Amino acid sequence: MRDFKQKEIKMKIEVLNAGFVRLVSYTQPVHHTPDWDGDLEIVRNARVSYDADWRDADKSKDKKLVNYLYENNHSSPFEAMVFTFEVKAPLFVLRQWHRHRTWSYNEVSARYTELPEDFFIPRTLFQQSSGNKQMSSDARVQFSEELIAAMNVQNKSAFALYKDLMERGVSREIARTVLPLSTYSRMFATVDLNNLFKFIDLRTHSHAQPEIAVYGVALLRLIEDICPAAVAAFQAKTARSYPA
Ligand SMILES: Cc1cc2nc3c(=O)[nH]c(=O)nc-3n(C[C@H](O)[C@H](O)[C@H](O)COP(=O)(O)OP(=O)(O)OC[C@H]3O[C@@H](n4cnc5c(N)ncnc54)[C@H](O)[C@@H]3O)c2cc1C
């Protein structure tokens, strides 16, 4: 495997009109060897079970082992790698995200601070799917641009009321209740690799909402240089193509 320290790690990926995912931190060993990477963290946890050396002299065996473990649902070695991300996303995306109980979250509190005027704006509008009750179809709505402009007017008017209420002395915790689901919020979110893969799998599925799927793809791109064999094993198992 390569010298990890020489590898450029992606740090931040922008998504939607004003969102992003930033890699904040990830598991590091106490004794850092030049060839350390996240895949080594996985294989050495796995090799404890049969009391073998951490890393085989034949490095290709590490990749094979990672693949075997993922393919056969030996999940706990993947829990040895833990990541923290900073995420900026609209409230309707965070609401879906927070259903994933295996993550730890710390979100900006709109009781403590005023939220900025930051709203999700769709690029275009699609009709409701007739075949799947939870999804959009591929058919565009007529006069999309005008409707998006109207959604924007609604956002701005909600924000103006939010500010006005606070200026008149209403507490932040109540004033915020007039803000729409399109309002952006920000959180730190921590998860192990096993549950991160579960999240990406569910949220990049064709039935998932595209506005959360783009975050799933961004997460995959942020970790692919840290544990490349694990990401390759995940992609092979899900047999899905993920945009670069
Ligand atoms: C396309 C899509 C549509 C959805 N629609 C809806 C909807 O209409 N309404 C709605 O309410 N939700 C909906 N969800 C949310 C969904 O039901 C799950 O709550 C969410 O995806 C989190 O999945 P999870 O439980 O696997 O993740 P996590 O909570 O991160 O859990 C990961 C894994 O850990 C284990 N685990 C975690 N907690 C427990 C526990 N308490 N007991 C046993 N095992 C546990 C399970 O194996 C689980 O798969 C939807 C999700 C998707 C992807």
mmCIF file of C-alpha atoms and ligand atoms in Angstrom:
data_model
loop_
_atom_site.group_PDB
_atom_site.id
_atom_site.type_symbol
_atom_site.label_atom_id
_atom_site.label_comp_id
_atom_site.label_asym_id
_atom_site.label_seq_id
_atom_site.Cartn_x
_atom_site.Cartn_y
_atom_site.Cartn_z
ATOM 1 C CA MET A 1 0.000 0.000 0.000
ATOM 2 C CA ARG A 2 1.094 3.606 -0.526
ATOM 3 C CA ASP A 3 2.540 6.183 1.826
ATOM 4 C CA PHE A 4 -0.671 7.524 3.315
ATOM 5 C CA LYS A 5 0.786 10.858 4.404
ATOM 6 C CA GLN A 6 1.663 11.722 0.807
ATOM 7 C CA LYS A 7 -1.895 11.205 -0.337
ATOM 8 C CA GLU A 8 -4.129 14.251 -0.789
ATOM 9 C CA ILE A 9 -7.322 13.707 1.184
ATOM 10 C CA LYS A 10 -10.479 15.451 -0.019
ATOM 11 C CA MET A 11 -11.715 17.725 2.759
ATOM 12 C CA LYS A 12 -14.963 19.354 1.654
ATOM 13 C CA ILE A 13 -17.578 18.777 -1.050
ATOM 14 C CA GLU A 14 -20.285 21.298 -1.874
ATOM 15 C CA VAL A 15 -23.798 19.994 -2.487
ATOM 16 C CA LEU A 16 -27.172 21.479 -3.511
ATOM 17 C CA ASN A 17 -27.313 25.298 -3.806
ATOM 18 C CA ALA A 18 -25.706 26.111 -0.445
ATOM 19 C CA GLY A 19 -24.895 22.857 1.384
ATOM 20 C CA PHE A 20 -21.654 20.988 2.006
ATOM 21 C CA VAL A 21 -20.055 18.002 3.701
ATOM 22 C CA ARG A 22 -16.660 18.485 5.333
ATOM 23 C CA LEU A 23 -14.466 15.766 6.764
ATOM 24 C CA VAL A 24 -13.565 16.897 10.285
ATOM 25 C CA SER A 25 -11.668 13.907 11.677
ATOM 26 C CA TYR A 26 -11.222 10.153 11.453
ATOM 27 C CA THR A 27 -9.567 7.341 13.421
ATOM 28 C CA GLN A 28 -5.791 7.594 13.672
ATOM 29 C CA PRO A 29 -3.505 4.992 15.285
ATOM 30 C CA VAL A 30 -1.316 5.958 18.256
ATOM 31 C CA HIS A 31 1.748 4.517 16.476
ATOM 32 C CA HIS A 32 1.584 5.945 12.975
ATOM 33 C CA THR A 33 3.447 3.833 10.410
ATOM 34 C CA PRO A 34 4.063 5.300 6.934
ATOM 35 C CA ASP A 35 1.834 2.696 5.288
ATOM 36 C CA TRP A 36 -1.131 3.246 7.638
ATOM 37 C CA ASP A 37 -4.549 3.736 6.126
ATOM 38 C CA GLY A 38 -8.127 3.016 7.151
ATOM 39 C CA ASP A 39 -8.027 -0.391 5.465
ATOM 40 C CA LEU A 40 -5.197 -1.416 7.803
ATOM 41 C CA GLU A 41 -7.341 -0.402 10.773
ATOM 42 C CA ILE A 42 -10.003 -2.840 9.498
ATOM 43 C CA VAL A 43 -7.711 -5.797 8.754
ATOM 44 C CA ARG A 44 -5.795 -5.585 11.990
ATOM 45 C CA ASN A 45 -9.058 -5.637 13.947
ATOM 46 C CA ALA A 46 -10.113 -8.680 11.935
ATOM 47 C CA ARG A 47 -6.782 -10.467 12.369
ATOM 48 C CA VAL A 48 -6.979 -10.185 16.157
ATOM 49 C CA SER A 49 -9.641 -12.899 16.017
ATOM 50 C CA TYR A 50 -7.141 -15.473 14.778
ATOM 51 C CA ASP A 51 -4.121 -13.924 16.513
ATOM 52 C CA ALA A 52 -2.312 -13.180 13.247
ATOM 53 C CA ASP A 53 0.094 -10.365 12.361
ATOM 54 C CA TRP A 54 -1.525 -7.009 11.707
ATOM 55 C CA ARG A 55 -0.360 -6.770 8.139
ATOM 56 C CA ASP A 56 0.562 -9.613 5.830
ATOM 57 C CA ALA A 57 3.883 -9.384 3.978
ATOM 58 C CA ASP A 58 1.850 -9.840 0.815
ATOM 59 C CA LYS A 59 -0.099 -6.529 0.869
ATOM 60 C CA SER A 60 -2.658 -7.711 -1.686
ATOM 61 C CA LYS A 61 -3.989 -10.037 1.031
ATOM 62 C CA ASP A 62 -5.218 -6.981 2.972
ATOM 63 C CA LYS A 63 -7.443 -5.938 0.108
ATOM 64 C CA LYS A 64 -8.726 -9.509 -0.301
ATOM 65 C CA LEU A 65 -9.495 -9.744 3.403
ATOM 66 C CA VAL A 66 -11.382 -6.410 3.453
ATOM 67 C CA ASN A 67 -13.425 -7.600 0.488
ATOM 68 C CA TYR A 68 -14.128 -10.983 2.098
ATOM 69 C CA LEU A 69 -15.222 -9.345 5.363
ATOM 70 C CA TYR A 70 -17.599 -6.912 3.669
ATOM 71 C CA GLU A 71 -18.977 -9.484 1.255
ATOM 72 C CA ASN A 72 -19.760 -11.850 4.163
ATOM 73 C CA ASN A 73 -21.195 -9.260 6.580
ATOM 74 C CA HIS A 74 -18.357 -9.490 9.104
ATOM 75 C CA SER A 75 -19.190 -5.974 10.168
ATOM 76 C CA SER A 76 -17.388 -5.270 13.442
ATOM 77 C CA PRO A 77 -13.882 -4.678 11.955
ATOM 78 C CA PHE A 78 -15.466 -1.855 9.919
ATOM 79 C CA GLU A 79 -16.660 -0.276 13.163
ATOM 80 C CA ALA A 80 -13.000 0.367 14.068
ATOM 81 C CA MET A 81 -12.912 3.288 11.617
ATOM 82 C CA VAL A 82 -14.860 6.291 12.896
ATOM 83 C CA PHE A 83 -15.464 9.550 11.033
ATOM 84 C CA THR A 84 -16.788 12.978 12.019
ATOM 85 C CA PHE A 85 -18.302 15.168 9.303
ATOM 86 C CA GLU A 86 -19.609 18.708 9.341
ATOM 87 C CA VAL A 87 -22.809 18.854 7.302
ATOM 88 C CA LYS A 88 -24.776 21.858 6.097
ATOM 89 C CA ALA A 89 -28.141 20.741 4.754
ATOM 90 C CA PRO A 90 -31.786 21.856 4.559
ATOM 91 C CA LEU A 91 -33.979 20.840 7.498
ATOM 92 C CA PHE A 92 -35.923 18.318 5.396
ATOM 93 C CA VAL A 93 -32.640 16.503 4.613
ATOM 94 C CA LEU A 94 -31.468 16.612 8.241
ATOM 95 C CA ARG A 95 -34.816 15.226 9.335
ATOM 96 C CA GLN A 96 -34.234 12.146 7.152
ATOM 97 C CA TRP A 97 -30.589 11.938 8.254
ATOM 98 C CA HIS A 98 -31.490 11.953 11.952
ATOM 99 C CA ARG A 99 -33.515 8.759 11.515
ATOM 100 C CA HIS A 100 -30.128 6.987 11.408
ATOM 101 C CA ARG A 101 -29.711 6.246 15.118
ATOM 102 C CA THR A 102 -26.201 4.851 14.939
ATOM 103 C CA TRP A 103 -24.760 8.326 14.281
ATOM 104 C CA SER A 104 -23.989 10.904 17.002
ATOM 105 C CA TYR A 105 -25.160 14.416 16.227
ATOM 106 C CA ASN A 106 -24.486 17.949 17.446
ATOM 107 C CA GLU A 107 -26.540 20.527 15.572
ATOM 108 C CA VAL A 108 -26.557 24.331 15.625
ATOM 109 C CA SER A 109 -29.255 25.395 18.080
ATOM 110 C CA ALA A 110 -31.730 27.970 16.799
ATOM 111 C CA ARG A 111 -32.585 28.563 20.467
ATOM 112 C CA TYR A 112 -29.040 29.836 21.098
ATOM 113 C CA THR A 113 -28.342 31.583 17.797
ATOM 114 C CA GLU A 114 -30.167 33.277 14.943
ATOM 115 C CA LEU A 115 -30.185 31.227 11.766
ATOM 116 C CA PRO A 116 -28.794 32.911 8.631
ATOM 117 C CA GLU A 117 -31.007 33.615 5.608
ATOM 118 C CA ASP A 118 -30.121 30.432 3.761
ATOM 119 C CA PHE A 119 -32.689 28.359 1.930
ATOM 120 C CA PHE A 120 -32.671 25.325 -0.356
ATOM 121 C CA ILE A 121 -33.647 26.354 -3.874
ATOM 122 C CA PRO A 122 -34.449 23.533 -6.320
ATOM 123 C CA ARG A 123 -32.974 23.836 -9.822
ATOM 124 C CA THR A 124 -36.154 22.564 -11.424
ATOM 125 C CA LEU A 125 -39.468 21.054 -10.350
ATOM 126 C CA PHE A 126 -40.748 17.576 -11.167
ATOM 127 C CA GLN A 127 -44.245 16.134 -10.973
ATOM 128 C CA GLN A 128 -45.356 13.648 -8.329
ATOM 129 C CA SER A 129 -44.635 10.056 -9.393
ATOM 130 C CA SER A 130 -47.773 8.022 -10.069
ATOM 131 C CA GLY A 131 -45.957 4.666 -9.581
ATOM 132 C CA ASN A 132 -44.242 5.449 -6.261
ATOM 133 C CA LYS A 133 -46.098 7.501 -3.672
ATOM 134 C CA GLN A 134 -42.972 8.942 -2.027
ATOM 135 C CA MET A 135 -41.096 10.074 -5.132
ATOM 136 C CA SER A 136 -40.947 12.666 -7.884
ATOM 137 C CA SER A 137 -41.262 11.497 -11.478
ATOM 138 C CA ASP A 138 -38.941 12.453 -14.363
ATOM 139 C CA ALA A 139 -41.596 14.749 -15.842
ATOM 140 C CA ARG A 140 -40.893 18.448 -15.381
ATOM 141 C CA VAL A 141 -43.614 20.755 -14.102
ATOM 142 C CA GLN A 142 -44.720 23.535 -16.452
ATOM 143 C CA PHE A 143 -43.567 27.057 -15.519
ATOM 144 C CA SER A 144 -40.908 25.639 -13.153
ATOM 145 C CA GLU A 145 -38.922 28.868 -13.101
ATOM 146 C CA GLU A 146 -41.904 30.986 -12.087
ATOM 147 C CA LEU A 147 -42.856 28.496 -9.372
ATOM 148 C CA ILE A 148 -39.290 28.400 -8.027
ATOM 149 C CA ALA A 149 -39.341 32.210 -7.901
ATOM 150 C CA ALA A 150 -42.624 32.017 -5.921
ATOM 151 C CA MET A 151 -41.037 29.497 -3.492
ATOM 152 C CA ASN A 152 -38.196 31.968 -3.020
ATOM 153 C CA VAL A 153 -40.591 34.821 -2.268
ATOM 154 C CA GLN A 154 -42.218 32.588 0.368
ATOM 155 C CA ASN A 155 -38.785 31.814 1.932
ATOM 156 C CA LYS A 156 -37.865 35.505 2.060
ATOM 157 C CA SER A 157 -41.197 36.458 3.561
ATOM 158 C CA ALA A 158 -40.852 33.746 6.254
ATOM 159 C CA PHE A 159 -37.356 35.013 7.051
ATOM 160 C CA ALA A 160 -38.586 38.630 7.255
ATOM 161 C CA LEU A 161 -41.260 37.553 9.774
ATOM 162 C CA TYR A 162 -38.643 35.547 11.730
ATOM 163 C CA LYS A 163 -36.452 38.674 12.032
ATOM 164 C CA ASP A 164 -39.425 40.912 12.803
ATOM 165 C CA LEU A 165 -40.652 38.649 15.606
ATOM 166 C CA MET A 166 -37.205 38.698 17.249
ATOM 167 C CA GLU A 167 -36.944 42.477 16.862
ATOM 168 C CA ARG A 168 -40.276 42.735 18.714
ATOM 169 C CA GLY A 169 -38.846 40.703 21.567
ATOM 170 C CA VAL A 170 -40.124 37.212 20.729
ATOM 171 C CA SER A 171 -37.647 34.538 21.850
ATOM 172 C CA ARG A 172 -35.531 32.777 19.208
ATOM 173 C CA GLU A 173 -36.989 29.380 20.138
ATOM 174 C CA ILE A 174 -40.494 30.522 19.139
ATOM 175 C CA ALA A 175 -39.583 32.904 16.292
ATOM 176 C CA ARG A 176 -37.858 30.025 14.443
ATOM 177 C CA THR A 177 -41.132 28.131 14.167
ATOM 178 C CA VAL A 178 -42.153 30.260 11.169
ATOM 179 C CA LEU A 179 -39.142 29.081 9.113
ATOM 180 C CA PRO A 180 -39.787 26.523 6.344
ATOM 181 C CA LEU A 181 -38.272 23.041 5.897
ATOM 182 C CA SER A 182 -36.036 24.480 3.175
ATOM 183 C CA THR A 183 -33.991 26.408 5.815
ATOM 184 C CA TYR A 184 -30.375 25.268 6.015
ATOM 185 C CA SER A 185 -28.920 24.078 9.308
ATOM 186 C CA ARG A 186 -25.502 22.712 10.257
ATOM 187 C CA MET A 187 -24.369 19.749 12.326
ATOM 188 C CA PHE A 188 -21.353 17.680 13.309
ATOM 189 C CA ALA A 189 -22.114 13.997 12.778
ATOM 190 C CA THR A 190 -20.011 11.030 13.880
ATOM 191 C CA VAL A 191 -20.378 7.456 12.657
ATOM 192 C CA ASP A 192 -18.394 4.255 12.222
ATOM 193 C CA LEU A 193 -17.680 2.897 8.762
ATOM 194 C CA ASN A 194 -20.102 -0.032 9.022
ATOM 195 C CA ASN A 195 -23.064 2.265 9.726
ATOM 196 C CA LEU A 196 -21.798 4.900 7.296
ATOM 197 C CA PHE A 197 -21.986 2.299 4.512
ATOM 198 C CA LYS A 198 -25.535 1.407 5.624
ATOM 199 C CA PHE A 199 -26.476 5.087 5.430
ATOM 200 C CA ILE A 200 -24.932 5.551 1.973
ATOM 201 C CA ASP A 201 -26.575 2.363 0.713
ATOM 202 C CA LEU A 202 -30.073 3.411 1.877
ATOM 203 C CA ARG A 203 -29.791 7.065 0.936
ATOM 204 C CA THR A 204 -28.328 6.600 -2.557
ATOM 205 C CA HIS A 205 -30.916 3.972 -3.481
ATOM 206 C CA SER A 206 -33.160 4.948 -6.396
ATOM 207 C CA HIS A 207 -36.099 5.303 -3.963
ATOM 208 C CA ALA A 208 -34.270 7.822 -1.757
ATOM 209 C CA GLN A 209 -34.816 11.556 -2.194
ATOM 210 C CA PRO A 210 -32.196 12.964 -4.619
ATOM 211 C CA GLU A 211 -31.505 15.877 -2.234
ATOM 212 C CA ILE A 212 -30.147 13.439 0.402
ATOM 213 C CA ALA A 213 -28.600 11.073 -2.167
ATOM 214 C CA VAL A 214 -26.104 13.785 -3.183
ATOM 215 C CA TYR A 215 -24.895 13.890 0.428
ATOM 216 C CA GLY A 216 -24.491 10.084 0.390
ATOM 217 C CA VAL A 217 -22.297 10.282 -2.714
ATOM 218 C CA ALA A 218 -20.266 13.151 -1.186
ATOM 219 C CA LEU A 219 -19.622 11.065 1.947
ATOM 220 C CA LEU A 220 -18.357 8.185 -0.191
ATOM 221 C CA ARG A 221 -16.026 10.522 -2.090
ATOM 222 C CA LEU A 222 -14.643 11.977 1.159
ATOM 223 C CA ILE A 223 -13.646 8.563 2.548
ATOM 224 C CA GLU A 224 -12.508 6.779 -0.615
ATOM 225 C CA ASP A 225 -8.862 7.871 -0.255
ATOM 226 C CA ILE A 226 -8.802 6.946 3.432
ATOM 227 C CA CYS A 227 -10.016 3.355 3.120
ATOM 228 C CA PRO A 228 -9.945 2.545 -0.620
ATOM 229 C CA ALA A 229 -10.288 -1.250 -0.318
ATOM 230 C CA ALA A 230 -13.350 -0.916 1.939
ATOM 231 C CA VAL A 231 -14.986 1.580 -0.430
ATOM 232 C CA ALA A 232 -14.257 -0.741 -3.383
ATOM 233 C CA ALA A 233 -15.814 -3.687 -1.469
ATOM 234 C CA PHE A 234 -18.903 -1.576 -0.672
ATOM 235 C CA GLN A 235 -19.277 -0.477 -4.300
ATOM 236 C CA ALA A 236 -18.853 -4.054 -5.529
ATOM 237 C CA LYS A 237 -21.551 -5.300 -3.146
ATOM 238 C CA THR A 238 -24.077 -2.567 -3.859
ATOM 239 C CA ALA A 239 -23.363 -2.881 -7.611
ATOM 240 C CA ARG A 240 -24.404 0.723 -8.081
ATOM 241 C CA SER A 241 -22.573 3.429 -9.978
ATOM 242 C CA TYR A 242 -21.707 6.511 -7.959
ATOM 243 C CA PRO A 243 -20.949 9.748 -9.843
ATOM 244 C CA ALA A 244 -17.367 11.034 -9.454
HETATM 245 C C1 LIG B 1 -36.159 5.626 0.866
HETATM 246 C C2 LIG B 1 -36.521 5.704 2.316
HETATM 247 C C3 LIG B 1 -37.803 6.018 2.699
HETATM 248 C C4 LIG B 1 -38.151 6.106 4.049
HETATM 249 N N1 LIG B 1 -39.433 6.442 4.402
HETATM 250 C C5 LIG B 1 -39.758 6.580 5.697
HETATM 251 C C6 LIG B 1 -41.085 6.974 6.089
HETATM 252 O O1 LIG B 1 -41.957 7.170 5.267
HETATM 253 N N2 LIG B 1 -41.348 7.123 7.417
HETATM 254 C C7 LIG B 1 -40.411 6.888 8.392
HETATM 255 O O2 LIG B 1 -40.707 7.021 9.574
HETATM 256 N N3 LIG B 1 -39.145 6.509 8.043
HETATM 257 C C8 LIG B 1 -38.804 6.353 6.747
HETATM 258 N N4 LIG B 1 -37.522 5.998 6.404
HETATM 259 C C9 LIG B 1 -36.528 5.810 7.490
HETATM 260 C C10 LIG B 1 -36.208 4.324 7.694
HETATM 261 O O3 LIG B 1 -37.357 3.607 8.117
HETATM 262 C C11 LIG B 1 -35.084 4.181 8.735
HETATM 263 O O4 LIG B 1 -35.547 4.681 9.966
HETATM 264 C C12 LIG B 1 -33.849 4.960 8.345
HETATM 265 O O5 LIG B 1 -33.504 4.711 7.014
HETATM 266 C C13 LIG B 1 -32.696 4.553 9.272
HETATM 267 O O6 LIG B 1 -32.282 3.267 8.918
HETATM 268 P P1 LIG B 1 -31.610 2.296 9.961
HETATM 269 O O7 LIG B 1 -32.529 1.998 11.090
HETATM 270 O O8 LIG B 1 -31.075 1.116 9.178
HETATM 271 O O9 LIG B 1 -30.337 3.189 10.450
HETATM 272 P P2 LIG B 1 -29.710 3.262 11.898
HETATM 273 O O10 LIG B 1 -30.676 3.766 12.887
HETATM 274 O O11 LIG B 1 -28.406 4.002 11.736
HETATM 275 O O12 LIG B 1 -29.400 1.767 12.247
HETATM 276 C C14 LIG B 1 -28.424 1.003 11.524
HETATM 277 C C15 LIG B 1 -28.666 -0.451 11.860
HETATM 278 O O13 LIG B 1 -28.432 -0.643 13.258
HETATM 279 C C16 LIG B 1 -29.411 -1.552 13.774
HETATM 280 N N5 LIG B 1 -30.222 -0.839 14.788
HETATM 281 C C17 LIG B 1 -30.163 0.483 15.107
HETATM 282 N N6 LIG B 1 -31.021 0.759 16.093
HETATM 283 C C18 LIG B 1 -31.665 -0.402 16.380
HETATM 284 C C19 LIG B 1 -32.667 -0.761 17.292
HETATM 285 N N7 LIG B 1 -33.200 0.109 18.139
HETATM 286 N N8 LIG B 1 -33.062 -2.037 17.316
HETATM 287 C C20 LIG B 1 -32.529 -2.951 16.495
HETATM 288 N N9 LIG B 1 -31.586 -2.689 15.587
HETATM 289 C C21 LIG B 1 -31.141 -1.423 15.539
HETATM 290 C C22 LIG B 1 -30.235 -2.040 12.598
HETATM 291 O O14 LIG B 1 -29.611 -3.186 12.066
HETATM 292 C C23 LIG B 1 -30.099 -0.907 11.599
HETATM 293 O O15 LIG B 1 -30.281 -1.307 10.247
HETATM 294 C C24 LIG B 1 -37.165 5.885 5.066
HETATM 295 C C25 LIG B 1 -35.866 5.555 4.659
HETATM 296 C C26 LIG B 1 -35.523 5.473 3.328
HETATM 297 C C27 LIG B 1 -34.105 5.141 2.931
#
